[in-house]
XYZ file of C-alpha atoms in Angstrom:
534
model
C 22.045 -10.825 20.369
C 18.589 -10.665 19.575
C 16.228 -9.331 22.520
C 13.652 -8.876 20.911
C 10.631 -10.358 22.802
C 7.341 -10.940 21.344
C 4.468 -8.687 23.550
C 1.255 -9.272 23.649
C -0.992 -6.354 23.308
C -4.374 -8.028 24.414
C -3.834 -7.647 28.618
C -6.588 -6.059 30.506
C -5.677 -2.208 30.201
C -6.827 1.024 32.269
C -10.693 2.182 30.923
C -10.581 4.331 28.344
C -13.483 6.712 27.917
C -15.308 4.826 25.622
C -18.259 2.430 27.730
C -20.807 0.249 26.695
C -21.077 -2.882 25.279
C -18.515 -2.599 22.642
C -15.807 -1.913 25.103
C -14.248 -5.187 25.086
C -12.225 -5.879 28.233
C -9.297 -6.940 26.310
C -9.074 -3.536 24.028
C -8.797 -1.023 27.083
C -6.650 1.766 26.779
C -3.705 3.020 28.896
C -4.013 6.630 27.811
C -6.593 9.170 30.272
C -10.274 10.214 29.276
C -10.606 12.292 26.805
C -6.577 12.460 25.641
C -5.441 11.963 21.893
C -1.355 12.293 21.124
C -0.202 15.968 20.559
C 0.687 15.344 17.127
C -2.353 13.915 15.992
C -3.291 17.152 14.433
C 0.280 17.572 12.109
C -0.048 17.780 8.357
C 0.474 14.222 7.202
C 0.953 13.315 3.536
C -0.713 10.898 0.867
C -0.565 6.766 1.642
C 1.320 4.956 -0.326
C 1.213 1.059 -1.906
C -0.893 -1.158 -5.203
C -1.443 -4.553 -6.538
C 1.419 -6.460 -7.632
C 2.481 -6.935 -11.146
C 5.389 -8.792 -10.679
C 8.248 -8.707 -12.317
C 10.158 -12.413 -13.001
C 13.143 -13.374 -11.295
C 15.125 -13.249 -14.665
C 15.057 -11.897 -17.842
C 12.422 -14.365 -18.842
C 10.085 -16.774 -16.794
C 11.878 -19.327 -15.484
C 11.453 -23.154 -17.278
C 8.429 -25.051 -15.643
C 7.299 -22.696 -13.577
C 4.314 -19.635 -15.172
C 4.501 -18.188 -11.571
C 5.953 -14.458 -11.440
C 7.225 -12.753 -8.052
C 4.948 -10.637 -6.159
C 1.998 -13.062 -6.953
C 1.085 -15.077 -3.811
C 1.967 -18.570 -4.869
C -1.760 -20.264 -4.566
C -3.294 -17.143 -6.828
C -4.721 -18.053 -10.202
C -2.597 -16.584 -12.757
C -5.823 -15.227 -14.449
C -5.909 -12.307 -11.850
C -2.155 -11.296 -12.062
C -1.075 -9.766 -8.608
C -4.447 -8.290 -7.945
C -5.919 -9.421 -4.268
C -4.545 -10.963 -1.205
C -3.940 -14.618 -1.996
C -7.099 -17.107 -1.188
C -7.206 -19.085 2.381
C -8.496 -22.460 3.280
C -10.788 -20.883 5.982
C -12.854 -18.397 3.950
C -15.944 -18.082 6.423
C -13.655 -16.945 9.062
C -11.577 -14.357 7.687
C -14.558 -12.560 5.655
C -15.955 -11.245 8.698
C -14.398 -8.428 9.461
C -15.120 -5.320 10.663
C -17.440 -3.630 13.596
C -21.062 -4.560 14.114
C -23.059 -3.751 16.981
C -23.514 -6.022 19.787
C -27.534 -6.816 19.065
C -26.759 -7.917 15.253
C -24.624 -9.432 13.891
C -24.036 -9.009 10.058
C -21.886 -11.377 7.735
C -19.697 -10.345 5.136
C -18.938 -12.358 1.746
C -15.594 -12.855 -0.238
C -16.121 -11.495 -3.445
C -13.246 -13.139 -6.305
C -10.391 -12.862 -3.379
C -10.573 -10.235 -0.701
C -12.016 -9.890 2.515
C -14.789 -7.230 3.482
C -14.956 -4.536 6.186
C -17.906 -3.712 8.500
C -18.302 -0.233 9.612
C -20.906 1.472 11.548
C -23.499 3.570 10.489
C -21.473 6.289 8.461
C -24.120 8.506 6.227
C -25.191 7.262 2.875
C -22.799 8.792 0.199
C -20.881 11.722 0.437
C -22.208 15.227 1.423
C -24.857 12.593 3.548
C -22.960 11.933 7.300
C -23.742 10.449 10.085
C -22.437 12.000 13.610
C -19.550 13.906 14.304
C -18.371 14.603 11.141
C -18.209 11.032 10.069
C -19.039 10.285 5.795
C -18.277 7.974 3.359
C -17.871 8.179 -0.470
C -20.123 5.265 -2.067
C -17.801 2.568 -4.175
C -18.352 3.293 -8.153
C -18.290 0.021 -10.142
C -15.364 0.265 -12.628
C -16.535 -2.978 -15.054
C -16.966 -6.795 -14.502
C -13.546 -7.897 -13.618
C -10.862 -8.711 -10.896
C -10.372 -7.087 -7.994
C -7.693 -4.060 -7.985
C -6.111 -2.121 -5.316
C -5.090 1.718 -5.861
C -4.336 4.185 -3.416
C -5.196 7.397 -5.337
C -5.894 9.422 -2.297
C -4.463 12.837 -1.555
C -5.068 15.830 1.144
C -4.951 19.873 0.152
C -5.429 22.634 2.628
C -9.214 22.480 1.360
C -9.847 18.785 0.013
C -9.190 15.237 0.063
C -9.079 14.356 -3.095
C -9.788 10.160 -4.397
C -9.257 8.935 -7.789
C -12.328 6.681 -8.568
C -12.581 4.741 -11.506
C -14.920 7.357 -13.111
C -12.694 10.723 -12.607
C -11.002 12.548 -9.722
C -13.189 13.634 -6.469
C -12.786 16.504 -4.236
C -14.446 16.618 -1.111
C -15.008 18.805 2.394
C -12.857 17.322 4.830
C -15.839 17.948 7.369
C -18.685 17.324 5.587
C -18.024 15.140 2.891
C -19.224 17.663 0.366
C -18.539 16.892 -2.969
C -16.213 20.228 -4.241
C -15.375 19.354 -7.858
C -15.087 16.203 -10.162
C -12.657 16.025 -13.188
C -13.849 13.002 -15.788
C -11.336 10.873 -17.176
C -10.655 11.020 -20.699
C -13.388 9.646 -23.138
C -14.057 6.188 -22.860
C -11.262 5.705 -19.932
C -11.626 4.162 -16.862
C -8.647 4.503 -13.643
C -6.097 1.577 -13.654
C -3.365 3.505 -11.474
C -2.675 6.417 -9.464
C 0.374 8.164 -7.652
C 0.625 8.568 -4.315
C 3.005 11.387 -4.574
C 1.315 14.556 -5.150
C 4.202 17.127 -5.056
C 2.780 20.554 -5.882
C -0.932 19.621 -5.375
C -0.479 17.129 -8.991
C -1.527 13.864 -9.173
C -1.084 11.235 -11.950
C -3.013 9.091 -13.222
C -2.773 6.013 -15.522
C -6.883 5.031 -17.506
C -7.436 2.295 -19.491
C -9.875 2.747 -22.711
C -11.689 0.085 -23.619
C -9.131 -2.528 -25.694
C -6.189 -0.583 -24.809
C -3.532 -0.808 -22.056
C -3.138 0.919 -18.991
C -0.800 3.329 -21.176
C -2.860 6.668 -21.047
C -1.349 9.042 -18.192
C -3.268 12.392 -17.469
C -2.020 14.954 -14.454
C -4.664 16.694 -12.902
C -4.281 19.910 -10.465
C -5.474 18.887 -7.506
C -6.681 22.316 -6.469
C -8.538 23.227 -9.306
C -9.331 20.002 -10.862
C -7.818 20.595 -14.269
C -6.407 18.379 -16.157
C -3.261 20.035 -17.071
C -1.589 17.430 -19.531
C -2.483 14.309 -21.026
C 0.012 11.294 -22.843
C 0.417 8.125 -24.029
C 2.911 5.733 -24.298
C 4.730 4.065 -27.070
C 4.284 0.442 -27.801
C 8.086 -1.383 -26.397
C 10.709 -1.288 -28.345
C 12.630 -3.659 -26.045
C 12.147 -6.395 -23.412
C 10.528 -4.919 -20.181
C 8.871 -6.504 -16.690
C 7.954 -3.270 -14.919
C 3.990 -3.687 -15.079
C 1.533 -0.922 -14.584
C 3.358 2.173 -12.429
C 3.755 5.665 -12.168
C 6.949 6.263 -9.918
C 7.258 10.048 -8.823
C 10.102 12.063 -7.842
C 10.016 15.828 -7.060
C 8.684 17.112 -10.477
C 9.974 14.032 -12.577
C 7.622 10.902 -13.326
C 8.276 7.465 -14.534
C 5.525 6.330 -16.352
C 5.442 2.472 -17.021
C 2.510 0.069 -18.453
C 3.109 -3.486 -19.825
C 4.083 -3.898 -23.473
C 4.766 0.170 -23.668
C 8.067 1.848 -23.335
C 8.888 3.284 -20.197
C 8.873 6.813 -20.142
C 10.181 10.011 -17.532
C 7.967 13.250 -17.987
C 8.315 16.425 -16.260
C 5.366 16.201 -13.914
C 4.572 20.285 -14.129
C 3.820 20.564 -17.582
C 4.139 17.063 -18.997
C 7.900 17.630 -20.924
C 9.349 14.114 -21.999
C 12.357 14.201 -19.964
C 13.885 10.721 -21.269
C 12.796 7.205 -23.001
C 14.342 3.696 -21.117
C 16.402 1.424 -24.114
C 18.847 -0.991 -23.791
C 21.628 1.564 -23.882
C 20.140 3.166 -20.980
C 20.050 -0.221 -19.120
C 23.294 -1.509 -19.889
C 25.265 -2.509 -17.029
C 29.146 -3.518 -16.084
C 29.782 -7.341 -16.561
C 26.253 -7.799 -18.487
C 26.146 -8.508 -22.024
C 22.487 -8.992 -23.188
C 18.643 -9.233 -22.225
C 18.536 -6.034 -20.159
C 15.225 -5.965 -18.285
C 14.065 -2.978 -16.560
C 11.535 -4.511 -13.854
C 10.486 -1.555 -12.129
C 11.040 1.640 -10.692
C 10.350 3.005 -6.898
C 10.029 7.156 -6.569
C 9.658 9.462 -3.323
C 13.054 10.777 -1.557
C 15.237 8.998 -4.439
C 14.197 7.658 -7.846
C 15.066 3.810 -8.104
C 15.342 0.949 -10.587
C 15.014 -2.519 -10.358
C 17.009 -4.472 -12.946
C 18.574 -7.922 -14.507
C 20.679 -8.810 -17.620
C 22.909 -11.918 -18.295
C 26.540 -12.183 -18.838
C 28.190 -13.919 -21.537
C 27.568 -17.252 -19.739
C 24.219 -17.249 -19.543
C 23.796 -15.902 -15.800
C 21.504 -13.386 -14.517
C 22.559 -10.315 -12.556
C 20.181 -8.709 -10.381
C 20.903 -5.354 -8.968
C 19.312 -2.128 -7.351
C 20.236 1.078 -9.322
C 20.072 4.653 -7.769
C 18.801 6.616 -10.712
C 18.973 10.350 -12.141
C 15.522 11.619 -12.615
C 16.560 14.402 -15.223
C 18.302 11.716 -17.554
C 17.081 7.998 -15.702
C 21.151 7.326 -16.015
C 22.193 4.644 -13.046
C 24.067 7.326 -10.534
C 25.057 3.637 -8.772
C 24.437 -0.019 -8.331
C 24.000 -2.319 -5.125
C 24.005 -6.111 -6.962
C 21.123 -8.592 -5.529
C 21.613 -12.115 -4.340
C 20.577 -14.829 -6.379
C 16.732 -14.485 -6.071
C 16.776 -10.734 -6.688
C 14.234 -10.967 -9.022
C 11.784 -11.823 -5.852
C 13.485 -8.576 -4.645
C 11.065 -5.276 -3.871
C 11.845 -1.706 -2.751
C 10.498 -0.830 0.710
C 11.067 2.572 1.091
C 13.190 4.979 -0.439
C 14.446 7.769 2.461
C 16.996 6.112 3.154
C 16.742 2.864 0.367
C 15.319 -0.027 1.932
C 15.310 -3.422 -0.486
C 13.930 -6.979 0.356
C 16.130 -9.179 -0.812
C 15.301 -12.513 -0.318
C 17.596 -15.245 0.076
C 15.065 -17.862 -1.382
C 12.270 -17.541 -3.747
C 10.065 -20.539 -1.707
C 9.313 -18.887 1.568
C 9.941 -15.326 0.954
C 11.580 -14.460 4.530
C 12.369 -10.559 4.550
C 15.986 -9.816 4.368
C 15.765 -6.404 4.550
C 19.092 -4.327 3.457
C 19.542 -0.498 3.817
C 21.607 1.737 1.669
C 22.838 5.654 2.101
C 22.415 8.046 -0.875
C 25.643 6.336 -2.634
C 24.205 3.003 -2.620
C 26.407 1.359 -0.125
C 25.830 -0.756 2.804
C 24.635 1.027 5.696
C 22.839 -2.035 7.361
C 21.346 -5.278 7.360
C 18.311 -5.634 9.462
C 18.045 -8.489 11.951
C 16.092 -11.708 9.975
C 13.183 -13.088 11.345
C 10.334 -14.910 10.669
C 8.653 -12.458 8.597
C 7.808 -12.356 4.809
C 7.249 -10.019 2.163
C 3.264 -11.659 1.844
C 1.150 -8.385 1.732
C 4.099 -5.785 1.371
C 2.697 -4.593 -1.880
C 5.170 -2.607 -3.678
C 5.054 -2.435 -7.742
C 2.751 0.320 -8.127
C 5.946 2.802 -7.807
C 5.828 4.143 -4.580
C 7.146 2.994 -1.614
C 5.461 0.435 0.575
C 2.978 1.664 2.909
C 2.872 -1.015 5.218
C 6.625 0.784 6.291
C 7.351 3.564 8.443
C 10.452 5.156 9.358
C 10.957 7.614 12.399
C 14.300 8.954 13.157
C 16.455 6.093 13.496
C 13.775 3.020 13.427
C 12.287 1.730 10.820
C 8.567 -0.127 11.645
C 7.046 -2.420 9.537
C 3.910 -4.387 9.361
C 4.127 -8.260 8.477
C 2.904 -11.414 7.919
C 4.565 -14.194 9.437
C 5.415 -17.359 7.201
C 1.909 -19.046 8.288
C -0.935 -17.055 8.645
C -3.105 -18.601 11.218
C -6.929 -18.456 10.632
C -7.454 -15.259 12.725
C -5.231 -13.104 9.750
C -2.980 -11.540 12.559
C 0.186 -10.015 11.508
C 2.755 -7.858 13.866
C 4.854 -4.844 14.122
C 8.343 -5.381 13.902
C 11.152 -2.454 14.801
C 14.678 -2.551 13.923
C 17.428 0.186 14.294
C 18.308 1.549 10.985
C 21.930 2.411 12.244
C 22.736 -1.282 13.901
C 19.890 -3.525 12.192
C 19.413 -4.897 15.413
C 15.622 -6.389 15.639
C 14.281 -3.655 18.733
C 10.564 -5.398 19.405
C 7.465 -7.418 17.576
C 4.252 -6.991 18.652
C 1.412 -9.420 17.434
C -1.919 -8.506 17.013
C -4.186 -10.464 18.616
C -7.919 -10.891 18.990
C -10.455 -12.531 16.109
C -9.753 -11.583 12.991
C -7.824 -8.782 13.963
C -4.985 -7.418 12.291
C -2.755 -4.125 11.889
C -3.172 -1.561 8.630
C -0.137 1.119 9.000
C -1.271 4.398 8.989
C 0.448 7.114 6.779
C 1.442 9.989 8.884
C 4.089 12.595 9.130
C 4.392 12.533 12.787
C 6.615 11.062 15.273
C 3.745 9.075 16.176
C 3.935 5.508 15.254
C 0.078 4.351 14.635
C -2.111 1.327 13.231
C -5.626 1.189 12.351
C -6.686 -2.513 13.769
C -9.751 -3.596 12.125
C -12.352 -4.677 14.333
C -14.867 -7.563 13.821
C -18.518 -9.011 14.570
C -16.998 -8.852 18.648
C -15.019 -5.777 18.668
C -14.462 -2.609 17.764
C -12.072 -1.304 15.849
C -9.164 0.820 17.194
C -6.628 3.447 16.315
C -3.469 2.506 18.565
C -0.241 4.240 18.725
C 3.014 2.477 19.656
C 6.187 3.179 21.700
C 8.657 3.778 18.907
C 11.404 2.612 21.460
C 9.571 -0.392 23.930
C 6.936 -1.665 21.317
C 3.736 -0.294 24.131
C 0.450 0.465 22.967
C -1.785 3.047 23.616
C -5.168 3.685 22.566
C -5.764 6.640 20.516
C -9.615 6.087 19.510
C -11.556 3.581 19.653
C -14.771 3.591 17.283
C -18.368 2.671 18.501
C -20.564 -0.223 16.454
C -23.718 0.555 15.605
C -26.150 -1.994 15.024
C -28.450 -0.624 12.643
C -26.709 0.017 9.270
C -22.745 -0.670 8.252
C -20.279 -0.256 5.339
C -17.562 -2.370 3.278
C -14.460 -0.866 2.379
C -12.658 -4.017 0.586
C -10.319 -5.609 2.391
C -6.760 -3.828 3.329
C -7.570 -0.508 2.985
C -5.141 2.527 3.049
C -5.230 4.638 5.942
C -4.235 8.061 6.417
C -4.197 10.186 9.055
C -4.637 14.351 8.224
C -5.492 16.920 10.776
C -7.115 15.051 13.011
C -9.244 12.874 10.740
C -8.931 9.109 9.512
C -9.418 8.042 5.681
C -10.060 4.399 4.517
C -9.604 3.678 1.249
C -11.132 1.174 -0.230
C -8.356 -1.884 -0.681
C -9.349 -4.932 -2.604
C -13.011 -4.457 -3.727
C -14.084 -7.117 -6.594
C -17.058 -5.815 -9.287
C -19.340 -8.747 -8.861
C -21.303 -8.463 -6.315
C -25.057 -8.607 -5.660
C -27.260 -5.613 -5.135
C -27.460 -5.541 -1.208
C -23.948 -5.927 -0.930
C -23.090 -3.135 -3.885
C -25.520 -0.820 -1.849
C -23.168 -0.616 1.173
C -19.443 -0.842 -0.373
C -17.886 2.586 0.026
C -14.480 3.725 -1.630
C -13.838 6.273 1.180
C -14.370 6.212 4.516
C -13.660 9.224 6.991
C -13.900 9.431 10.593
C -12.913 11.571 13.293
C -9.164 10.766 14.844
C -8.992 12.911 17.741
């Protein structure tokens, strides 16, 4: 039986310590003056998800229909995957953010996307503005669509953020800038990992004509790049997109119309090359289609073939990073090509059971690729769960024996909110949902390694924005921070930013920020955001 009860988190509340006229009534806090959660301060690591390249539900796109999965279904198929899908209700939903309460400052949509206000936050990095508070300012990458990449990552001494010029080091505290490592010539960022195992990031750049097929690896301590390769052009049929999938010290590297490739991540050793061979699966007899792989705890593969009638097979394969041999296979329904990896410690897959409305059907597997549970169904869909940049979702969490996950429902009301829905990984029974609430308020997971279950709500030209922490086991809310408007200056950050929590500090990272813009509104996007958590 399902007792799961939806909550609603916008009740009057105990005062918090934070007064004034951006304390709205309906945003108090439970917790006492002056408390943050114990854990606050625990090493977390880097965010994870990307734009969608999506991969089609077959071996092929299907007849009459140009649409591919993971592209909202109103998107123009001119901006593959890249931004949230366009509403009805723009002038709503791009005002976002915090303002103070004496101004009142209006965002515009740029392409698709919607824009963040922040308060007064120091005008580029090394330049903050209280308490430790900077931002990074948002470097134009060419006229073109809008792209989201997480390429953020924390060392004892840096956080590092892949911008579309080169990779950035700066002071946690002061937002001074450490080191900068150019991209190759001519090369500008199209994806990053989120995995950075060994202080190493990698990184996929585009030169001007080419693909997103160059990968470089840079040291994320020193800055050096230590190797740099390219892909071959495909020798066979393959839907995996732009990725770089990561696994201890192996890395998948994948880029449309190039052949997927596995290089040892510590000195850039080609480990294996995907074929047909390699893809080959029981009861399949042609058109094997790799259409993605997933990294982090276990290395993943998403991929179809046909029998000898003419029917597709769809199936999950647990793969061996050394050799990217299939170690087992869970088989999809009939719309797993819609199908998208969630997380990968344990092996969570959405696999739809229609391609029209997208409801999550979320499935869990143990390290043999069996069964462990199906989660309770709801009303939720995979909308927003971006996934096929290679790493696993960040809009997931999973403490102990609960898995949390942020989602849209299957109509998105004109305010953009979205819940938090727990289910028990053991039982899959559906534990509690709580909406957000408020205008134009909505929940961002936040990437930490603590027991501590936490969003980011965005706040908006009425209310602040907040840094909430949930009851893993009755769904309560409690107020960690909550951040003061300012009403003389403000930042965009690009709508659905990553957010990640490290010793004691939050980072933004820019989500979906478009390239055409007009000169006031370039002069206050930022790509990086940090403010004090604690």
């Amino acid at each position: 039986m399902n007792d799961a009860v939806p909550h609603d988190d916008s009740r009057p509340q105990a005062p918090d310590d934070l007064t004034g006229p951006e304390a709205h009534p309906a945003d108090r806090a439970t917790r006492p003056s002056g408390t943050v959660p114990a854990s606050v301060g625990a090493t977390v690591p880097v965010p994870g998800p990307q734009p969608e390249s999506g991969p089609h539900p077959g071996p092929w796109p299907q007849p009459g229909s140009w649409q591919q999965p993971g592209r909202p279904p109103h998107q123009s198929p001119a901006y593959p995957g890249y931004g949230p899908e366009p509403r009805k209700k723009l002038p709503r939903r791009t005002l976002v953010g915090i303002v103070g309460t004496a101004v009142l400052v209006f965002g515009t949509a740029v392409g698709t996307g919607t824009w963040l206000l922040w308060p007064v936050i120091g005008d580029g990095a090394g330049r903050r503005a209280d308490k430790g508070t900077w931002s990074v300012p948002h470097t134009p990458a060419g006229d073109g669509p809008s792209k989201m990449i997480r390429g953020l990552w924390v060392t004892d001494k840096a956080v590092v953020k892949a911008l579309p010029d080169g990779v950035h080091a700066y002071d946690p505290g002061n937002g001074k800038e450490l080191w900068t490592t150019p991209h190759p010539a001519g090369a500008t960022l199209c994806q990053a990992s989120t995995d950075s195992t060994g202080d190493i990031a990698v990184l996929a750049v585009r030169r001007d004509g080419d693909k997103c097929s160059t990968f470089t690896a840079v040291d994320l301590n020193s800055g050096k790049t230590l190797w740099e390769h390219a892909l071959d052009t495909q020798k066979h049929f393959s839907d995996a997109g732009d990725a770089i999938a990561r696994t201890g010290d192996t890395v998948v590297l994948s880029a449309i119309g190039h052949t997927t490739e596995a290089l040892r991540v510590s000195d850039g050793t080609r480990l294996w090359k995907e074929t047909d061979k390699l893809l080959a699966s029981k009861g399949c007899d042609k058109e094997y289609v790799s259409k993605g792989y997933t990294g982090g705890h276990r290395l993943v593969r998403l991929q179809s073939c046909w029998t000898a009638d003419f029917k597709t097979v769809n199936e999950l394969v647990g793969v061996d990073p050394a050799t990217g041999r299939a170690q087992w296979s869970h088989k999809l329904g009939k719309e797993g090509g819609w199908a998208k990896v969630m997380a990968t410690s344990p092996v969570v897959v959405n696999d739809p059971a229609t391609g029209d409305d997208r409801r999550m059907r979320l499935t869990v597997l143990d390290d043999n690729g069996t069964v462990r549970t199906r989660l309770a169904e709801g009303a939720e869909t995979d909308r927003g769960l971006l996934t096929a940049d290679g790493s696993p979702s960040a809009n997931v969490q999973i403490k102990g024996d609960k898995i949390f996950v942020v989602a849209a429902g299957q109509k998105t009301d004109e305010d953009d909110h979205n819940k938090m829905v727990a289910w028990s990984l053991t039982t899959g029974q559906r534990l509690w949902e709580r909406k957000s609430t408020g205008y134009l308020q909505s929940y961002r997971a936040v990437t930490s390694d603590t027991d501590d279950v936490l969003a980011y709500v965005a706040g908006n030209v009425h209310d602040p924005s907040r840094l909430v922490r949930f009851d893993p086991d009755s769904g309560d809310t409690t107020l960690v921070r909550r951040y003061r408007s300012a009403a003389r200056a403000h930042a965009w950050i690009g709508s659905d930013p990553y957010v990640l929590l490290h010793h004691g500090r939050l980072y933004l990272s820019a989500g979906f920020v478009g390239e055409r813009r007009d000169g006031d509104s370039a002069d206050r996007q930022k790509s990086l955001i940090a403010l004090p958590a604690t």
